[in-house]
Amino acid sequence: MATVLSRALKLPGKKSPDLGEYDPLTQADSDESEDDLVLNLQQKNGGVKNGKSTLGDPPEPDSDADVAGAAKPHLSEVVPEGFPSEPLGGLEQKATSSLVSYVRTSVFLLTLVISMVLVLLCAFLIPCPPRDLHSTWSRRLGSQGGGDLSPLELADVNRDGLRDVLLSFVTTRNGTEGGGGSQPTADLVCLSGMNGSTLWSSPLPEEAQDVTCLDLMPGSMAKTICLVTGTRKMLSAFNATSGKVMWTLNPNHLSNGTLAAPVVVLPDLDGDGARDLAVLAIGELQPDLCFLLVSGRTGSPVGRPVKYNIVGVGNLIGPQVYITTSGAVYILFGFGNIQAVALRDIFVQAQNRDSSPPSLQIEEPEWEKRRSVNLSELIDVYSDGVELLQLVKAPDANCSSLLITTRQGLVLLRGQDLTPLWKLSLQGLRSQPTPGYFTDDQTLDFLLQTQDGVGMKKMMVVDGGSGSIVWSHSIPCHMKETPTTSAITSDQKSVFLFWAEVLTVASLNSDDAPGAQPLGLYHLYLLHPTFPSILLDLTNTTGIVTASEVGINDIWKDAFYVTRTTGMSPDGHPTSLVISKLSLRWALMEGQMVQLEETTPKIGRGELRRFLSRIKFVDSPYQI
C-alpha cells in the first residue's frame, strides 16, 4: 500500500535500511527507479521471475508483481543487488544502432565528396561570365601625330560577353635619315573591354574617318566585320576577331574622286547572302557626286559608278539609308539640303538594265510625289540651311522620323509623308542632338548644347513630342564641341552625360564664374530625369574629349562609358592619346552630388543613393 500511495502522490522515496520497508516521506537520492524498488522487494520475499511466481502459480492481477512485470517486461533474470542490469537484447540493439550510424556517416561523406568533385568540375569546365561592375581602366596609346577625326566603335570581338573598343588614330614615327623628319602613319587598334589590353593592331594606308562593326552575313556562323572608311580612297573590311583584312576596295574604281562620307549598309542586292554597301565619292575638280555599289562579301563593285549633279551650299549631308513602312528603300544625301534617290534607280543605272530585284521595286507614294517637275530621279526632302540629319525611332511605328538641324533651329519630319511635326527656333546649335527618354510619353527627347556667351554653354532637353524645352541650364565650358551621350534604363528612362568645367556654388550663381575657375579640367556630369535639379559629377580629365561612346553589359545590366581624350602641347598641337573606360553603376554610387537649385522637400544624399543603387541599364538602340 505504501508503494501505491507513493505512486498516487508521486512522492519520491528512499529504501529503508530494513528489509521490505519503504518510507514515502523521505527524499530519495538513489538513481534506481520506482519499479526496480518494487521488483527487488518481491525478489527478497520469494518474488517473481519473468512475470511468474517461483511456485508456478500465476500472479494475482492486483499484486505489485504484475505492475513490476508490466514496467520491465524485458528482464530475464535476477540481477545481484548493487550491480546494474544489462539485458542481452540491449547489446544486440546497440550493435545494430552502431552499424546504422556507420552506414549513415559513410553515405553522408560519400555524398559530400561527390558534390565537391562536381562543383570543382563545373568551376573549371564552365567559365563564369566576367564581372565588369568595377571595370574602370585607362590606357595611354602614345603620341598623336595629327588627324582631326576620332572614330570610335564598340563591338564584342573576342566573344567574352563584353564589348571591346576599336579606334583609329594617326601617330608620328621617325623616318629614315635620308628621308628626314617624321612621317605620320595610321593604325586600327582593338582594345579589350575588360582591361584595355591590346587584342590586335593593324596598319592603315591612310587616316580613317569612320569605323563601323556589324554582321554583314546574317546566320549562325556569322562573324563580326569592321568596315573602315578612309579619308581618300580606302574602304576595307576587317575580321573583328583576328584583325586581318578580308578585302579592300580597289582604289582605281574611285580614280576621279575621293570618299566623301562613311560607307552605308544596304540590303543584299546580288543574292550572295551578304548585305551590300554603297559609298559616296566626290569629284576632285567638280562638285559631282558618285555612288558606287560594293559587294559586302568580296569588296568588288556591283556595277558601274552612278553620278548625280546636285546644287547646294553647305555641309555634305549623308548618305543615309531610309526604309519606309511599305519597304521602299531610299538614300538621303545633299549639300546644305536633303534630297533622296531610290535605291532602285541607282541599281538600274549601275547594272545598265531596265529591271531590278523585286525587293527594290516597292515605291512610297508620298515620297514619289516630291520628285522634280522634270521627272528627275532626285526627290526634294528639305532645303533650308541643313547642317545635320538624324534618323530617330518614331513611337508606335516601324519606321523612323527625320530630325534635321538647321542654322535656324531644329525640325522633326514624319518619315511616312515628310510633313513637319514641329519646329524649334534656336541659334548657335552646331552639335548633333542626343536622343533619350526624359519625359513619360515614351517619345524620344533630345539633349542639345548651344553657345551661351564667352566660356559658357547652355544645355537643354527638348520634348520630342511637342518641340518645347523641358529642361535647361547654363554651364561653364571652353571646349568648342563636347560629345554628349545617353543610356537607357530598365524603366524606360534615359540618363544624359555631358562635359563641363567644375560646377560650384560660385559658378552657378556668378556671372564671371568662367574666369574664376582654372582651365583645362573638365568633369563628366550625369542628368537623370527623376532628379532634374541635381547633377552627378562622375569623373574628370585634363585632356580634350574628342569622342565618347556608351555600351551596355547585358550580363550585369550595367553601362560603361568610353572616352577618347588628347592632351595639348604649349604650341597647341595634340600630344598623348588616352582611352578610358568607366562603369556607370559604380560611378553613380561614387559620384558627387551638385545641387542646381533648391527643391521642396530637399533631396537627401541617402534618398538619392537608394534610388541610384536600383538603376539597371538595358540595350535599346535609339535609331532605326
XYZ file of C-alpha atoms in Angstrom:
624
model
C 0.000 0.000 0.000
C 2.923 2.327 0.630
C 4.030 1.812 -2.926
C 0.617 2.516 -4.314
C 0.282 5.588 -2.119
C 3.694 6.816 -3.239
C 2.735 6.426 -6.873
C -0.564 8.189 -6.395
C 1.059 11.116 -4.634
C 4.107 10.985 -6.986
C 6.379 11.471 -4.000
C 9.991 10.436 -4.449
C 11.024 7.804 -1.989
C 14.007 6.050 -0.474
C 14.536 2.480 0.638
C 14.625 1.878 4.338
C 17.572 0.006 5.753
C 15.086 -2.580 6.994
C 14.027 -5.350 4.613
C 10.863 -4.565 2.725
C 10.205 -1.260 4.417
C 9.732 1.932 2.463
C 9.498 5.494 3.766
C 7.454 7.672 1.342
C 8.229 10.849 3.290
C 11.990 10.553 2.873
C 13.614 12.327 -0.099
C 15.119 9.709 -2.457
C 18.707 10.182 -3.571
C 19.031 6.838 -5.297
C 19.209 6.598 -9.106
C 17.107 3.447 -9.095
C 13.616 3.624 -10.496
C 10.459 3.071 -8.560
C 9.730 -0.178 -10.368
C 13.189 -1.534 -9.505
C 12.422 -0.976 -5.810
C 9.220 -2.948 -6.052
C 10.938 -5.719 -8.033
C 13.762 -6.058 -5.503
C 11.272 -6.183 -2.635
C 9.387 -9.013 -4.256
C 12.573 -10.908 -5.136
C 13.672 -10.890 -1.499
C 10.315 -12.306 -0.404
C 10.330 -15.132 -2.931
C 9.230 -12.794 -5.767
C 8.603 -13.480 -9.432
C 10.805 -14.337 -12.316
C 9.899 -13.449 -15.877
C 6.419 -12.475 -14.826
C 5.764 -15.823 -12.994
C 5.938 -16.839 -9.324
C 8.534 -19.333 -8.110
C 5.813 -21.857 -7.257
C 4.433 -21.802 -10.785
C 1.200 -20.075 -9.783
C 0.133 -17.127 -11.907
C 0.481 -13.776 -10.189
C -2.551 -12.085 -8.861
C -3.844 -9.384 -11.127
C -3.820 -6.778 -8.379
C -0.417 -7.662 -6.983
C 2.647 -5.427 -7.155
C 4.425 -8.133 -9.129
C 2.029 -7.538 -12.005
C 2.913 -3.888 -12.054
C 6.590 -4.604 -11.963
C 6.288 -7.169 -14.704
C 4.450 -4.691 -16.932
C 7.036 -1.999 -16.356
C 10.045 -4.303 -17.010
C 8.958 -6.966 -19.473
C 12.473 -7.397 -20.852
C 14.143 -8.581 -17.629
C 15.104 -12.229 -17.992
C 16.965 -12.949 -14.794
C 17.584 -11.654 -11.321
C 20.431 -9.192 -11.080
C 22.530 -9.261 -7.968
C 21.990 -6.326 -5.700
C 24.414 -3.485 -6.214
C 25.024 -4.195 -9.948
C 23.201 -2.513 -12.861
C 21.095 -4.679 -15.054
C 22.219 -5.176 -18.716
C 19.683 -7.052 -20.806
C 21.055 -9.217 -23.646
C 18.666 -7.636 -26.143
C 20.197 -4.248 -25.377
C 23.585 -5.453 -26.615
C 22.072 -6.540 -29.907
C 20.253 -3.220 -30.251
C 23.448 -1.264 -29.585
C 25.334 -3.247 -32.191
C 22.585 -2.643 -34.756
C 22.470 1.072 -33.885
C 26.261 1.369 -34.330
C 26.064 -0.294 -37.744
C 23.267 2.060 -38.870
C 25.234 5.105 -37.695
C 28.302 3.874 -39.558
C 26.310 3.425 -42.767
C 24.682 6.851 -42.427
C 28.054 8.545 -41.863
C 29.587 6.758 -44.834
C 26.723 7.772 -47.121
C 26.928 11.407 -45.954
C 30.698 11.595 -46.509
C 30.405 9.924 -49.903
C 27.687 12.387 -50.965
C 29.785 15.312 -49.733
C 32.840 14.147 -51.703
C 30.803 13.664 -54.889
C 29.261 17.150 -54.513
C 32.672 18.751 -54.059
C 34.011 16.994 -57.164
C 31.022 18.177 -59.212
C 31.460 21.773 -58.012
C 35.142 21.756 -58.945
C 34.372 20.299 -62.367
C 31.767 22.989 -63.014
C 34.178 25.696 -61.870
C 36.856 24.555 -64.332
C 34.744 23.417 -67.265
C 32.028 26.106 -67.242
C 33.641 29.563 -67.226
C 31.794 32.182 -65.238
C 30.840 35.396 -67.052
C 33.346 38.189 -66.415
C 32.259 40.551 -63.679
C 32.532 44.051 -65.063
C 30.835 46.129 -62.341
C 34.064 47.819 -61.296
C 35.917 47.577 -64.614
C 37.402 51.045 -64.865
C 40.657 51.459 -66.708
C 42.699 53.992 -68.655
C 45.129 53.257 -71.468
C 47.719 55.613 -72.945
C 48.416 54.838 -76.594
C 51.305 57.213 -77.197
C 51.636 60.468 -79.068
C 49.011 61.635 -81.510
C 50.619 62.548 -84.800
C 47.831 64.672 -86.255
C 44.454 63.871 -87.705
C 41.271 65.704 -86.784
C 38.973 62.684 -86.958
C 38.295 60.487 -83.962
C 36.446 57.310 -84.991
C 35.462 55.146 -82.033
C 33.444 51.919 -82.112
C 32.335 49.273 -79.577
C 31.943 45.602 -80.507
C 32.463 42.228 -78.824
C 35.285 40.867 -80.951
C 36.594 38.090 -78.651
C 33.162 36.682 -77.712
C 33.601 37.113 -73.958
C 30.301 38.934 -73.448
C 31.922 42.366 -73.090
C 32.171 44.922 -75.869
C 35.667 45.868 -76.861
C 36.958 49.222 -78.102
C 38.032 49.818 -81.693
C 39.613 53.070 -82.775
C 41.808 54.538 -85.469
C 44.423 57.208 -84.899
C 47.430 58.783 -86.567
C 50.854 58.588 -84.968
C 54.177 60.180 -85.903
C 57.073 57.849 -86.401
C 60.636 58.822 -87.066
C 61.585 58.380 -90.697
C 64.895 57.299 -92.126
C 67.888 59.589 -92.079
C 67.703 60.039 -95.819
C 64.021 60.908 -95.724
C 64.474 63.428 -92.959
C 61.963 64.209 -90.235
C 58.994 62.045 -89.316
C 56.035 60.737 -91.241
C 52.513 60.130 -89.950
C 51.045 56.642 -90.067
C 47.553 55.418 -89.270
C 46.621 52.337 -87.247
C 43.456 50.448 -86.411
C 43.628 49.161 -82.838
C 41.318 46.903 -80.836
C 41.447 47.122 -77.029
C 39.947 44.612 -74.615
C 36.816 45.861 -72.926
C 37.848 44.068 -69.724
C 41.255 45.607 -69.017
C 42.252 47.763 -72.001
C 44.978 45.443 -73.262
C 45.669 45.369 -76.995
C 43.888 42.481 -78.724
C 45.254 43.298 -82.162
C 46.565 46.172 -84.238
C 46.609 46.667 -87.997
C 48.247 49.425 -90.076
C 46.131 51.530 -92.422
C 47.268 53.151 -95.661
C 45.530 56.423 -94.720
C 43.648 58.124 -91.920
C 40.222 56.659 -91.200
C 37.110 58.796 -90.938
C 34.790 56.034 -89.710
C 34.851 52.529 -88.171
C 31.606 50.503 -88.198
C 31.306 46.924 -86.913
C 28.340 44.692 -87.800
C 27.324 41.283 -89.148
C 27.281 41.596 -92.916
C 26.406 37.927 -93.385
C 23.467 37.029 -91.123
C 23.462 33.422 -89.926
C 24.600 31.108 -87.184
C 28.229 31.202 -88.367
C 28.272 34.934 -88.980
C 31.354 36.844 -87.879
C 31.579 40.461 -86.858
C 33.134 42.547 -89.618
C 34.546 46.030 -89.164
C 34.235 48.380 -92.141
C 36.862 51.131 -92.206
C 36.318 54.159 -94.454
C 39.373 56.276 -95.182
C 39.645 59.978 -95.902
C 40.707 59.442 -99.524
C 40.175 56.126 -101.308
C 40.387 53.363 -98.703
C 37.473 51.044 -97.960
C 38.426 47.798 -96.198
C 36.688 45.032 -94.286
C 38.495 43.580 -91.254
C 37.797 40.375 -89.373
C 36.943 41.765 -85.951
C 38.275 38.691 -84.141
C 41.711 38.489 -85.733
C 42.166 41.987 -87.170
C 43.064 40.598 -90.578
C 41.934 42.292 -93.775
C 39.185 40.361 -95.544
C 39.031 42.560 -98.642
C 39.884 46.071 -99.826
C 38.166 48.113 -102.498
C 40.414 48.726 -105.481
C 41.231 52.474 -105.478
C 41.043 52.510 -109.287
C 37.272 52.395 -109.043
C 37.466 55.861 -107.411
C 40.012 57.287 -109.808
C 38.075 60.524 -110.345
C 37.148 61.239 -106.732
C 37.646 60.624 -103.018
C 35.359 59.130 -100.409
C 33.129 61.903 -99.135
C 31.392 60.088 -96.274
C 31.368 56.791 -94.349
C 30.105 53.673 -96.104
C 26.396 52.811 -95.741
C 24.922 49.311 -95.484
C 22.249 48.155 -97.957
C 20.101 45.039 -98.348
C 21.522 42.101 -100.317
C 21.478 43.216 -103.972
C 23.423 40.461 -105.748
C 21.863 37.494 -103.935
C 25.073 36.114 -102.403
C 23.725 36.064 -98.831
C 25.683 39.104 -97.658
C 24.468 42.650 -97.233
C 25.948 45.039 -99.768
C 27.368 48.533 -99.414
C 27.285 51.958 -101.021
C 29.967 54.631 -100.958
C 29.624 58.264 -101.975
C 32.585 59.824 -103.745
C 33.035 63.476 -104.658
C 34.911 64.700 -107.715
C 38.250 66.383 -107.174
C 37.665 69.134 -109.743
C 33.874 69.312 -109.933
C 31.002 69.052 -107.464
C 29.678 65.832 -108.950
C 28.644 63.111 -106.526
C 29.157 59.499 -107.497
C 27.509 56.434 -105.921
C 29.307 53.101 -106.132
C 27.644 49.847 -105.046
C 30.056 47.373 -103.444
C 29.618 43.690 -102.635
C 29.768 43.072 -98.897
C 31.227 39.604 -99.393
C 34.063 40.314 -101.834
C 34.502 44.093 -101.938
C 34.051 44.152 -105.710
C 31.859 46.792 -107.391
C 28.277 45.788 -108.147
C 28.039 47.553 -111.498
C 29.464 50.850 -112.635
C 29.506 54.196 -110.746
C 26.360 56.341 -110.884
C 26.816 60.135 -110.973
C 24.472 62.902 -109.819
C 24.990 66.610 -110.342
C 23.349 68.423 -107.430
C 23.229 72.086 -106.497
C 23.623 73.213 -102.910
C 25.717 75.217 -100.482
C 26.795 73.997 -97.067
C 27.825 70.791 -95.350
C 27.604 67.425 -97.040
C 24.557 65.594 -95.704
C 24.504 61.811 -95.598
C 24.369 59.470 -97.231
C 21.874 57.640 -95.053
C 19.614 54.730 -95.936
C 15.916 55.141 -95.183
C 13.368 52.305 -95.368
C 9.701 53.341 -95.346
C 6.822 51.486 -93.729
C 5.955 49.757 -97.005
C 9.576 48.631 -97.517
C 10.719 51.150 -100.120
C 14.454 51.922 -99.862
C 15.789 55.451 -100.394
C 19.195 57.076 -99.899
C 19.276 60.574 -98.379
C 22.118 62.989 -99.207
C 22.789 66.589 -100.267
C 24.861 69.773 -99.840
C 23.142 72.052 -97.308
C 19.864 70.390 -98.290
C 18.349 66.913 -98.208
C 17.498 65.007 -101.349
C 16.562 61.385 -101.814
C 17.123 58.880 -104.569
C 15.505 55.453 -104.774
C 17.936 52.591 -104.431
C 16.100 51.024 -107.356
C 17.210 53.868 -109.646
C 20.850 53.575 -108.568
C 20.846 49.815 -109.067
C 19.267 50.018 -112.536
C 21.842 52.534 -113.737
C 24.748 50.655 -112.151
C 23.703 47.421 -113.861
C 22.751 49.231 -117.107
C 19.447 47.455 -117.365
C 15.761 48.197 -117.009
C 14.815 45.655 -114.317
C 15.645 45.427 -110.629
C 15.143 42.826 -107.871
C 11.540 42.558 -106.567
C 12.622 43.921 -103.178
C 13.654 47.202 -104.846
C 10.513 47.693 -106.914
C 8.460 48.964 -103.942
C 7.597 52.681 -104.024
C 6.369 55.112 -101.372
C 3.587 57.273 -102.927
C 4.115 60.267 -100.617
C 7.809 60.336 -101.427
C 7.302 59.857 -105.152
C 5.058 62.942 -105.230
C 8.078 65.088 -104.357
C 10.043 64.298 -107.493
C 11.060 67.325 -109.527
C 8.744 68.558 -112.292
C 11.147 67.238 -114.922
C 10.704 63.714 -113.519
C 14.253 63.716 -112.203
C 15.404 60.792 -110.101
C 16.092 63.171 -107.194
C 13.368 63.768 -104.588
C 13.352 67.030 -102.634
C 13.033 66.375 -98.893
C 14.170 69.580 -97.142
C 16.201 72.577 -98.308
C 16.657 75.303 -95.714
C 20.225 75.563 -94.420
C 20.589 71.954 -93.279
C 23.555 71.290 -91.006
C 22.887 67.765 -89.689
C 20.479 64.881 -90.305
C 19.487 62.106 -87.910
C 17.079 59.197 -88.218
C 15.377 58.606 -84.887
C 12.909 55.987 -83.715
C 9.285 57.039 -84.049
C 6.763 55.918 -81.394
C 4.245 53.266 -82.482
C 5.767 52.954 -85.958
C 8.151 50.625 -87.750
C 9.948 53.471 -89.489
C 11.947 56.453 -88.254
C 11.455 60.209 -88.190
C 13.891 62.730 -89.641
C 15.478 65.105 -87.130
C 17.059 67.990 -89.050
C 19.429 70.518 -87.509
C 19.456 73.807 -89.421
C 21.114 77.177 -88.971
C 17.813 78.445 -87.544
C 16.954 75.627 -85.174
C 15.541 72.115 -85.129
C 12.887 70.427 -87.296
C 11.285 66.996 -86.928
C 9.726 65.426 -90.042
C 7.341 62.486 -90.065
C 9.008 59.770 -92.072
C 5.880 58.456 -93.741
C 4.899 61.630 -95.603
C 7.777 64.062 -94.786
C 5.467 66.597 -93.121
C 6.864 68.686 -90.222
C 5.761 67.583 -86.753
C 7.257 70.634 -85.004
C 9.924 73.319 -85.366
C 12.132 74.931 -82.732
C 13.880 78.255 -83.382
C 17.304 78.096 -81.808
C 20.520 79.913 -82.681
C 24.016 78.570 -82.226
C 23.139 74.887 -82.478
C 26.028 73.128 -84.201
C 26.430 69.765 -82.441
C 24.311 66.717 -83.041
C 21.328 66.301 -80.664
C 21.436 63.299 -78.339
C 18.212 61.231 -78.220
C 16.884 59.795 -74.967
C 13.765 59.388 -72.821
C 13.325 62.355 -70.472
C 9.523 62.734 -70.288
C 6.965 59.986 -69.595
C 5.277 59.863 -73.022
C 7.664 57.188 -74.419
C 8.665 59.571 -77.216
C 12.345 60.232 -77.771
C 13.503 63.592 -76.433
C 16.757 65.353 -77.323
C 19.638 66.851 -75.358
C 21.075 69.969 -77.040
C 24.004 72.270 -76.351
C 24.314 75.812 -77.653
C 26.808 78.609 -77.176
C 25.740 80.932 -74.346
C 28.375 83.653 -74.199
C 32.138 83.516 -73.726
C 33.181 80.335 -71.991
C 29.578 79.285 -71.349
C 27.249 76.733 -72.870
C 23.593 76.094 -72.384
C 22.403 72.523 -72.015
C 18.731 71.872 -72.713
C 16.318 68.987 -73.236
C 13.655 69.288 -75.954
C 10.424 67.337 -75.739
C 10.288 65.049 -78.768
C 6.503 65.147 -78.878
C 5.977 68.917 -78.910
C 9.365 70.537 -79.538
C 9.211 72.542 -76.305
C 12.161 72.958 -73.938
C 11.541 70.976 -70.726
C 14.934 71.453 -69.014
C 17.842 73.874 -69.444
C 20.870 75.102 -67.556
C 23.962 77.208 -68.344
C 27.357 75.672 -67.589
C 30.953 76.896 -67.904
C 32.778 75.188 -70.771
C 35.573 76.409 -73.059
C 35.699 73.367 -75.338
C 34.168 74.153 -78.708
C 32.323 70.866 -79.085
C 31.951 68.323 -76.328
C 30.406 64.921 -77.051
C 27.107 64.120 -75.362
C 25.678 60.629 -74.913
C 22.812 58.849 -73.197
C 21.991 55.401 -71.819
C 18.562 53.873 -71.291
C 17.481 52.238 -68.019
C 15.124 49.324 -67.393
C 12.244 51.691 -66.512
C 12.369 53.337 -69.955
C 14.188 56.429 -68.755
C 17.499 57.760 -70.017
C 20.490 59.247 -68.269
C 22.260 62.011 -70.207
C 26.009 62.584 -69.966
C 27.920 65.724 -70.957
C 31.187 67.514 -70.169
C 31.687 70.866 -68.475
C 34.097 72.667 -66.208
C 33.697 72.305 -62.469
C 30.262 73.322 -61.180
C 30.309 75.006 -57.779
C 28.005 77.351 -55.952
C 30.056 80.258 -57.282
C 29.967 79.051 -60.877
C 26.203 78.522 -60.726
C 25.381 81.938 -59.254
C 28.120 84.281 -60.508
C 28.235 85.866 -63.944
C 32.036 85.952 -64.057
C 32.426 82.335 -62.965
C 34.272 81.095 -66.095
C 37.283 83.281 -65.368
C 37.339 82.280 -61.721
C 37.982 78.603 -62.391
C 41.232 77.133 -63.745
C 41.002 75.992 -67.337
C 41.966 72.547 -68.564
C 39.995 70.382 -66.098
C 36.691 69.036 -67.341
C 34.123 66.998 -65.441
C 31.641 64.400 -66.678
C 28.129 65.170 -65.422
C 25.067 62.938 -65.447
C 21.460 64.114 -65.595
C 18.604 61.809 -64.585
C 15.031 62.932 -65.401
C 13.753 61.845 -61.969
C 16.012 64.440 -60.281
C 16.240 67.351 -62.755
C 17.576 69.710 -60.071
C 20.656 67.541 -59.419
C 23.712 66.665 -61.473
C 26.145 63.893 -60.584
C 29.858 64.585 -61.024
C 31.217 61.192 -62.141
C 34.837 61.794 -63.190
C 37.212 64.410 -64.607
C 40.019 64.737 -67.128
C 42.656 67.265 -68.065
C 42.630 66.384 -71.771
C 40.321 67.378 -74.595
C 37.497 64.891 -75.100
C 37.275 64.132 -78.816
C 34.916 61.132 -78.823
C 32.793 59.065 -76.465
C 30.562 56.013 -76.630
C 28.231 54.222 -74.224
C 27.978 50.438 -74.242
C 25.799 48.011 -72.316
C 26.922 44.969 -70.347
C 23.845 42.753 -70.733
C 25.004 40.212 -68.142
C 25.214 42.636 -65.223
C 22.726 45.243 -66.518
C 25.454 47.850 -66.380
C 26.542 50.559 -68.782
C 30.092 51.682 -69.425
C 31.337 54.996 -70.785
C 34.358 55.057 -73.093
C 36.147 58.342 -73.815
C 38.918 59.313 -76.177
C 40.976 62.287 -74.972
C 44.077 64.022 -76.265
C 46.484 66.259 -74.423
C 47.683 69.581 -75.849
C 51.237 70.847 -76.037
C 52.048 74.517 -75.282
C 52.087 75.284 -79.010
C 48.580 73.887 -79.419
C 49.415 70.535 -81.032
C 47.846 67.300 -79.758
C 50.151 65.068 -77.746
C 49.215 61.881 -75.915
C 46.141 59.825 -76.775
C 44.269 58.241 -73.846
C 41.342 55.790 -73.919
C 39.368 55.401 -70.688
C 36.506 53.189 -69.604
C 34.155 53.943 -66.700
C 31.475 51.689 -65.200
C 28.368 53.836 -64.785
C 26.733 51.880 -61.943
C 29.922 52.112 -59.932
C 30.350 55.798 -60.824
C 26.752 56.559 -59.796
C 27.449 55.393 -56.257
C 30.787 57.214 -56.036
C 29.754 60.444 -57.796
C 29.428 63.816 -56.098
C 26.029 65.499 -55.980
C 25.748 69.011 -57.461
C 22.574 70.864 -56.480
C 21.435 73.128 -59.326
C 18.535 74.632 -57.394
C 16.809 74.164 -54.064
C 13.755 71.923 -54.002
C 10.948 71.382 -51.518
C 11.256 68.935 -49.895
C 15.025 68.839 -50.066
C 16.510 65.741 -51.659
C 18.885 63.975 -49.302
C 22.028 62.098 -50.218
C 20.654 58.871 -48.720
C 17.458 59.023 -50.753
C 19.433 59.669 -53.922
C 21.850 56.806 -53.265
C 18.998 54.360 -52.629
C 17.441 55.367 -55.932
C 20.701 55.127 -57.857
C 21.506 51.689 -56.414
C 18.390 50.257 -58.098
C 19.211 51.540 -61.598
C 19.747 48.881 -64.266
C 20.799 49.642 -67.823
C 19.467 47.859 -70.894
C 20.453 47.803 -74.536
C 17.854 49.595 -76.673
C 19.066 51.372 -79.802
C 17.517 54.784 -80.405
C 17.901 54.786 -84.134
C 16.482 52.542 -86.836
